[in-house]
CSV table of C-alpha atoms and ligand atoms in Angstrom, one decimal:
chain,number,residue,atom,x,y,z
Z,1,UNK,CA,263.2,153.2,125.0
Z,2,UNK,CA,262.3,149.4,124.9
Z,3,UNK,CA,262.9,147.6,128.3
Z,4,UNK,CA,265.6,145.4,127.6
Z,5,UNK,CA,264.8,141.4,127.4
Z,6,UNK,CA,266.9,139.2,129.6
Z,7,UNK,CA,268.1,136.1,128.2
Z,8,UNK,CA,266.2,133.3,128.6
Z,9,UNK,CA,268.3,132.0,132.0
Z,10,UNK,CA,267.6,134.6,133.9
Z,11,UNK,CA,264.1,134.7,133.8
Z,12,UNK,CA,261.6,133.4,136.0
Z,13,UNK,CA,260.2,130.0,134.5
Z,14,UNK,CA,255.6,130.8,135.1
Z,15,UNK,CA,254.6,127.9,133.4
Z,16,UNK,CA,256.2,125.0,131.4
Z,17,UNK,CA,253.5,123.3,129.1
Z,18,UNK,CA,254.4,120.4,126.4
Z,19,UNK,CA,255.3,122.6,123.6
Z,20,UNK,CA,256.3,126.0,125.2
Z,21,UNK,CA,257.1,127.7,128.2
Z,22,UNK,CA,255.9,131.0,129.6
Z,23,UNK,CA,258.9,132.7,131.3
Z,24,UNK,CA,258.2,136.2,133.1
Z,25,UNK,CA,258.1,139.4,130.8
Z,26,UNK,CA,260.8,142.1,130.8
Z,27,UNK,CA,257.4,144.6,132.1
Z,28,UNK,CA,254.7,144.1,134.7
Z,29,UNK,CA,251.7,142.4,132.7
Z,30,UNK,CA,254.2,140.5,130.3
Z,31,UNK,CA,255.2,137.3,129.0
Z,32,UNK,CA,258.0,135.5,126.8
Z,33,UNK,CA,256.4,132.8,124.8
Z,34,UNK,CA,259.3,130.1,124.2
Z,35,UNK,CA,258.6,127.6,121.1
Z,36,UNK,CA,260.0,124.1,121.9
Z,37,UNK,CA,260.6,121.6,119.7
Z,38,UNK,CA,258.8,118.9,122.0
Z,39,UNK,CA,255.8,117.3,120.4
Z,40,UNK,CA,253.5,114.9,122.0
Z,41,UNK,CA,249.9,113.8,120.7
Z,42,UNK,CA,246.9,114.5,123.2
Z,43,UNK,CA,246.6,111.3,124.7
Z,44,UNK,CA,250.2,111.0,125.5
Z,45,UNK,CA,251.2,107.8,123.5
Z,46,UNK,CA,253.6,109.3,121.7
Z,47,UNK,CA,256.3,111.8,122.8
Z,48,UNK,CA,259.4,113.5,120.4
Z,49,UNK,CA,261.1,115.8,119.0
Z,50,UNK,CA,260.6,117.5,115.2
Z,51,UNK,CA,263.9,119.6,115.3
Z,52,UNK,CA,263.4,123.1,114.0
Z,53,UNK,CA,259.5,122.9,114.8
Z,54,UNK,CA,259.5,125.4,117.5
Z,55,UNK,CA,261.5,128.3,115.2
Z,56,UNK,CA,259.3,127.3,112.9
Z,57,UNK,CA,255.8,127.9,115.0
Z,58,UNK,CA,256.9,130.7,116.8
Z,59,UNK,CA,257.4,132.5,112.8
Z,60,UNK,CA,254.0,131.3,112.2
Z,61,UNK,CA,251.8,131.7,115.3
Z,62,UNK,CA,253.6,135.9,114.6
Z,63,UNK,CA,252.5,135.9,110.9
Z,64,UNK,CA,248.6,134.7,112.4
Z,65,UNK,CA,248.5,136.6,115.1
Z,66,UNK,CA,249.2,139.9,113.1
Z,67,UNK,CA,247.0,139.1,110.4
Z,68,UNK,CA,244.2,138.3,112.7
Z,69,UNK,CA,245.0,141.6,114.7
Z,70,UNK,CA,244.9,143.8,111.2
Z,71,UNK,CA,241.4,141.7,110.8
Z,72,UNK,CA,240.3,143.4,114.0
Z,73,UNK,CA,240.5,140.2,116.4
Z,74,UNK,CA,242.6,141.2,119.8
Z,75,UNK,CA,245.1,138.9,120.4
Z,76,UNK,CA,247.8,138.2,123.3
Z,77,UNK,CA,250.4,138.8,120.8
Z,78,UNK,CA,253.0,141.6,121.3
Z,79,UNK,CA,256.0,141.0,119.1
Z,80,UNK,CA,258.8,138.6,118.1
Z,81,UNK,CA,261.9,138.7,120.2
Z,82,UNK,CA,264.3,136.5,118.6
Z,83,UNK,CA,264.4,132.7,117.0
Z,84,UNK,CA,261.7,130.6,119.4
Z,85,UNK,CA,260.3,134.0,122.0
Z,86,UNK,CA,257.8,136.2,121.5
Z,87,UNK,CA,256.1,139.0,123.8
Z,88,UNK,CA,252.6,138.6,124.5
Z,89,UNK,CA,250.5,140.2,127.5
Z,90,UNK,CA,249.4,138.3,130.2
Z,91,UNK,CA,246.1,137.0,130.4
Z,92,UNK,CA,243.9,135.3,132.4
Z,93,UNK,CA,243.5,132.0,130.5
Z,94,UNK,CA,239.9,130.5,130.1
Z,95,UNK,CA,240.4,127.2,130.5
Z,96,UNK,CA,238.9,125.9,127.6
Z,97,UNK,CA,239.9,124.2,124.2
Z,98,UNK,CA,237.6,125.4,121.5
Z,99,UNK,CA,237.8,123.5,117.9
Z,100,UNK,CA,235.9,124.8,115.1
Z,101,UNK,CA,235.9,122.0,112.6
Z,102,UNK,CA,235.3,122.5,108.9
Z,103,UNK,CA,235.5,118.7,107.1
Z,104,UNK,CA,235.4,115.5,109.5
Z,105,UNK,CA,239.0,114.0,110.8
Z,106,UNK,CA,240.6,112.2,113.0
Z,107,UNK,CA,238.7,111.1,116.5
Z,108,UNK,CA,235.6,113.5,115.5
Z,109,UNK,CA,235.6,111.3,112.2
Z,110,UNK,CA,235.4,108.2,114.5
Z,111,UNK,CA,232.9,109.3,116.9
Z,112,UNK,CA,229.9,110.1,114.4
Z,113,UNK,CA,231.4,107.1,111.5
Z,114,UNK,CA,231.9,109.6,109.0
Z,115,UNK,CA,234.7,109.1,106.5
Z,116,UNK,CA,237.8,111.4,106.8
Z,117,UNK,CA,237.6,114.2,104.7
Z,118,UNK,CA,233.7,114.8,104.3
Z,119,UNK,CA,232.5,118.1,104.5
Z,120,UNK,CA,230.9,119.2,107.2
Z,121,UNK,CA,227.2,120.7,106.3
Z,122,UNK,CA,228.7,123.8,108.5
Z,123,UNK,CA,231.1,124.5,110.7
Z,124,UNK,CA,230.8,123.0,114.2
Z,125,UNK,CA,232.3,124.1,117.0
Z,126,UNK,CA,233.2,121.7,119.8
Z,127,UNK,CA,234.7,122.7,123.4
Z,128,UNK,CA,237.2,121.0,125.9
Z,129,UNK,CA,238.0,121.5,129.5
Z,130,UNK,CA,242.3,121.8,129.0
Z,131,UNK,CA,242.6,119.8,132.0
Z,132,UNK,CA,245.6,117.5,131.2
Z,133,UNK,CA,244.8,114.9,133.8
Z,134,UNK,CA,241.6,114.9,132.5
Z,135,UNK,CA,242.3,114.2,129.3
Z,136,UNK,CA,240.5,117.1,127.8
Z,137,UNK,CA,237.2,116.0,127.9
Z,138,UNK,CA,234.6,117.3,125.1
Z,139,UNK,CA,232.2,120.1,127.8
Z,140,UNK,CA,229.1,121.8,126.4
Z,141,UNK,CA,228.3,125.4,127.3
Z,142,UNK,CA,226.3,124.2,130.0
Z,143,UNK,CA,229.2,123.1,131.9
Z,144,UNK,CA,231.6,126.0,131.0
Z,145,UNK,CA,228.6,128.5,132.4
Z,146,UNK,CA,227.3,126.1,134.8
Z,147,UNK,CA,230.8,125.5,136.4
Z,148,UNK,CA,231.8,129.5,136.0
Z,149,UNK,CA,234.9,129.0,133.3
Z,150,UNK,CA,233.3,131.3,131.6
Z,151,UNK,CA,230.1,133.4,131.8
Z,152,UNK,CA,227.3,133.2,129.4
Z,153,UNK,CA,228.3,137.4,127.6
Z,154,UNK,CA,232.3,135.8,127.6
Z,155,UNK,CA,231.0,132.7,125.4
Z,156,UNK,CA,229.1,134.8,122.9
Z,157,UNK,CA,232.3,136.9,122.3
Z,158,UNK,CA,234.4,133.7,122.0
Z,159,UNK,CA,232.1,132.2,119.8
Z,160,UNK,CA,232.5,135.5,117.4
Z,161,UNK,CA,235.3,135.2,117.3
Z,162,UNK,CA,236.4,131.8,116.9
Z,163,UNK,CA,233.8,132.1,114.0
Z,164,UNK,CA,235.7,135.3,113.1
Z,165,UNK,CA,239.3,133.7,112.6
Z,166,UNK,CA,237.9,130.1,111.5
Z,167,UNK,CA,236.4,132.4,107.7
Z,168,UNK,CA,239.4,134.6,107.8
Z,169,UNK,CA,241.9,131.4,108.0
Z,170,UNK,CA,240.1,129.0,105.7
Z,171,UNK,CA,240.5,132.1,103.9
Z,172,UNK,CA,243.9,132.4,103.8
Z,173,UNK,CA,244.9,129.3,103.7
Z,174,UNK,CA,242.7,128.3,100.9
Z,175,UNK,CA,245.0,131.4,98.7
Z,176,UNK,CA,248.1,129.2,99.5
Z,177,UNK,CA,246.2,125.7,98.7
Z,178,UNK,CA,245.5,124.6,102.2
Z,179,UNK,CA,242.4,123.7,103.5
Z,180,UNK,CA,241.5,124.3,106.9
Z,181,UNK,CA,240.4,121.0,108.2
Z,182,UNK,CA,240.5,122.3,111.9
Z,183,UNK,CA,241.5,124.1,114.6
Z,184,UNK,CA,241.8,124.8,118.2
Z,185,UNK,CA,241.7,128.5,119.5
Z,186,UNK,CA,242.0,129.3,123.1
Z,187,UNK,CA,241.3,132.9,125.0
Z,188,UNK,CA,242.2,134.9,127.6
Z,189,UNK,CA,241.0,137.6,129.9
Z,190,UNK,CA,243.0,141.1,129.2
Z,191,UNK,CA,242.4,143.6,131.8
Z,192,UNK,CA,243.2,147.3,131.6
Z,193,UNK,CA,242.0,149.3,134.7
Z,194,UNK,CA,238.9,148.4,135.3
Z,195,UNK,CA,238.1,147.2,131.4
Z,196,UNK,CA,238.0,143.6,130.5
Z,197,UNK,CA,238.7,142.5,126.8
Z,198,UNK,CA,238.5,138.5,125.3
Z,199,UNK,CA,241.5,138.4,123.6
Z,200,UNK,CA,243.0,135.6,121.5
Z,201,UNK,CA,245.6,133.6,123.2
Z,202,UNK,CA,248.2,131.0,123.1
Z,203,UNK,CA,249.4,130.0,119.7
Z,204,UNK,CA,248.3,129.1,115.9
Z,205,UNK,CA,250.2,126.9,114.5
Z,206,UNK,CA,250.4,123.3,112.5
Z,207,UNK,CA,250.5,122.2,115.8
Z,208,UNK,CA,247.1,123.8,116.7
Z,209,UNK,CA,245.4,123.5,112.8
Z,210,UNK,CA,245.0,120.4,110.4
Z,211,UNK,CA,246.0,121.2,107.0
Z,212,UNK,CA,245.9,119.6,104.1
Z,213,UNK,CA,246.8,120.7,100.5
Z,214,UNK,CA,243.8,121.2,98.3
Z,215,UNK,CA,244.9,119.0,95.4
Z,216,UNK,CA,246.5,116.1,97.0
Z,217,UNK,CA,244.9,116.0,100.3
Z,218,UNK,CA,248.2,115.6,101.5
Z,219,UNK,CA,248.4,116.3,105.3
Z,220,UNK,CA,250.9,119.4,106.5
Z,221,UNK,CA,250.3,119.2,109.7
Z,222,UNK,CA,251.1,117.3,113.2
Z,223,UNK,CA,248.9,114.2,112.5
Z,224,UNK,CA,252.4,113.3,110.2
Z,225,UNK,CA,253.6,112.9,114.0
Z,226,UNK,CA,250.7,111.6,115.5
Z,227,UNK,CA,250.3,109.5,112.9
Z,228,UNK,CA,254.0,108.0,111.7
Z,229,UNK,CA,253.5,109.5,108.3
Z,230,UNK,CA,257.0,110.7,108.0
Z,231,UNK,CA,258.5,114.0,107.2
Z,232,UNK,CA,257.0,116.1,109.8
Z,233,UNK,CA,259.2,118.9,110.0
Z,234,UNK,CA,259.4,119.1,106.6
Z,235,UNK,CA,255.5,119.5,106.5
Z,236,UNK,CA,256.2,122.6,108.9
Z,237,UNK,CA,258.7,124.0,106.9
Z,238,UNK,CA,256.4,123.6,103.8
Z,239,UNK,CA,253.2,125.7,105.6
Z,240,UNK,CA,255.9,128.6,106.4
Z,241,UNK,CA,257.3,128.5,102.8
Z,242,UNK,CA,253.9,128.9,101.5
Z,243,UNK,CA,253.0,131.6,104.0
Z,244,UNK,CA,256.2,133.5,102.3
Z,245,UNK,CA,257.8,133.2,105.7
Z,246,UNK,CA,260.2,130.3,106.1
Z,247,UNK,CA,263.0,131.0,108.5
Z,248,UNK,CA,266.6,130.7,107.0
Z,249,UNK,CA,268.8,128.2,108.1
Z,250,UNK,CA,266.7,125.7,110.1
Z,251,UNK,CA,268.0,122.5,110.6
Z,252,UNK,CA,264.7,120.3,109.5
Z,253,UNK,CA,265.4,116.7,110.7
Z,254,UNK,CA,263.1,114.6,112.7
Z,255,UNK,CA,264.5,113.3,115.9
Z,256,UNK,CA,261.6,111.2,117.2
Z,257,UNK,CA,262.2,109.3,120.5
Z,258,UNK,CA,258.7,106.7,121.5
Z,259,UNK,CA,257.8,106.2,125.0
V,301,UDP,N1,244.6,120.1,119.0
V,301,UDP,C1,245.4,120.9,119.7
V,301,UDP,N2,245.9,120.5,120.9
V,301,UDP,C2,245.5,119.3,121.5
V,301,UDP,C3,244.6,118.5,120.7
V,301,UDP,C4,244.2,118.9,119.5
V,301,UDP,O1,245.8,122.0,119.3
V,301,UDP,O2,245.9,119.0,122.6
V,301,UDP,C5,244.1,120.6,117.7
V,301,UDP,C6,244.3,119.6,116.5
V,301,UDP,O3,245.5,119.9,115.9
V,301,UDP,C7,243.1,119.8,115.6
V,301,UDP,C8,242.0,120.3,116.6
V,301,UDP,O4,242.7,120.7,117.8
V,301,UDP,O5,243.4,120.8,114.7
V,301,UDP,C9,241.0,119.2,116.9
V,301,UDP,O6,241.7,118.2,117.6
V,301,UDP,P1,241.1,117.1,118.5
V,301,UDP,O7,241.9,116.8,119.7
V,301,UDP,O8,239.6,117.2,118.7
V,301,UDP,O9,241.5,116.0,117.4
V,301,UDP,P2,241.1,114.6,117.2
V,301,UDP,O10,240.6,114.1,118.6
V,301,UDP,O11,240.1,114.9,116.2
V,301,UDP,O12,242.4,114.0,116.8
């Protein structure tokens, strides 16, 4: 029989981060992965709420996560639990940010004075320390080995499979007319006995992904927060619809509060 899940208030609180918190699993090696509806943009400048958004990610990181698994990519992931929780094993997070980028946007756009929206002659992936008080700064592989975050055999496999997810999402997204702009993957250490496995971790989600629909260039993604562009949540809800997957009876108004 299934352990049973205790509700949400009687769990222990691990860790609360700006979008989700990680509450202590119902078993030893477990997590509950809370969606919030909190959004905030990466330097801090702009803090709110897009109502519905965490129902809406926690639907979508699922759909991902199980694709990606079927794909053969080991994930964190175990299974839905209701609305805005999901079960996923605990893992020892490597503290890095890695974005593979596929056309040029936002602040990468900026830094090399390309125009948003050109192709990139192939993929590039880019790392970040996830130190919040650092403000995620850009690292090399240098540091990461260098400063032991993660050894030299650990970055190889993360770099497949970032590689890995990157074709098979572009992919998929591409069949539902989205194109994969970017996105930010991040990894965890799974242990069993004595055996260690990368696994994929944490979440994949509009917040995590730029997307932008293939005819219009339209952006579906959370640069319509970042960037005032209106009708954010509707943007979510329009990603899950395409997926086939859009929850019923989310209440999708934007309740945005500036700081
Ligand atoms: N991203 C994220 N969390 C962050 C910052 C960025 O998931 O705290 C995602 C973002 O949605 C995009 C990718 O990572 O898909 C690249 O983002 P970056 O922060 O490098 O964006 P930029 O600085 O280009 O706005």
């Amino acid at each position: 029989m299934l352990p049973k899940v205790l509700p949400m208030t009687r769990r222990r609180r691990v860790f609360e981060g700006k979008a989700k918190v990680l509450y202590e699993g119902p078993e030893p090696g477990t997590l509950v992965q809370y969606f919030k509806d909190d959004a905030s943009s990466r330097d801090n400048r702009k803090n709110g709420t897009i109502e519905g958004k965490g129902v809406i990610n926690n639907r979508i990181s699922e759909y991902l996560m199980l694709k990606l698994g079927e794909m053969g990519v080991p994930t964190h992931f175990v299974r839905r639990l209701n609305m805005r929780e999901q079960l996923v094993r605990e893992v020892d997070i490597i503290p890095i940010e890695v974005v593979m980028r596929n056309v040029a946007a936002a602040s990468f756009a900026r830094r090399f004075g390309i125009a948003e929206g050109t192709p990139l002659p192939r993929s590039i992936v880019e790392f970040r320390h996830n130190s919040d008080e650092l403000d995620k700064p850009l690292v090399t592989d240098e540091h990461i080995t260098a400063f032991g975050w993660a050894s030299p055999q650990e970055l190889d496999e993360i770099m497949m499979l970032t590689v890995r997810i990157n074709d098979y999402l572009s992919g998929l997204f591409f069949g539902i007319g989205l194109r994969l702009i970017d996105l930010k993957v991040e990894f965890g250490r799974l242990w069993e006995g004595d055996d260690m496995r990368i696994v994929l971790a944490d979440e994949i989600s509009p917040d995590t992904c730029r997307l932008w629909d293939v005819k219009t260039s339209e952006k579906l993604d959370k640069d319509r927060f970042r960037q005032d562009l209106g009708k954010v949540a509707e943007a979510y809800q329009e990603v899950a619809r395409r997926l086939g997957i859009l929850p019923e009876g989310v209440i999708l108004d934007v309740v945005e509060k500036k700081e």
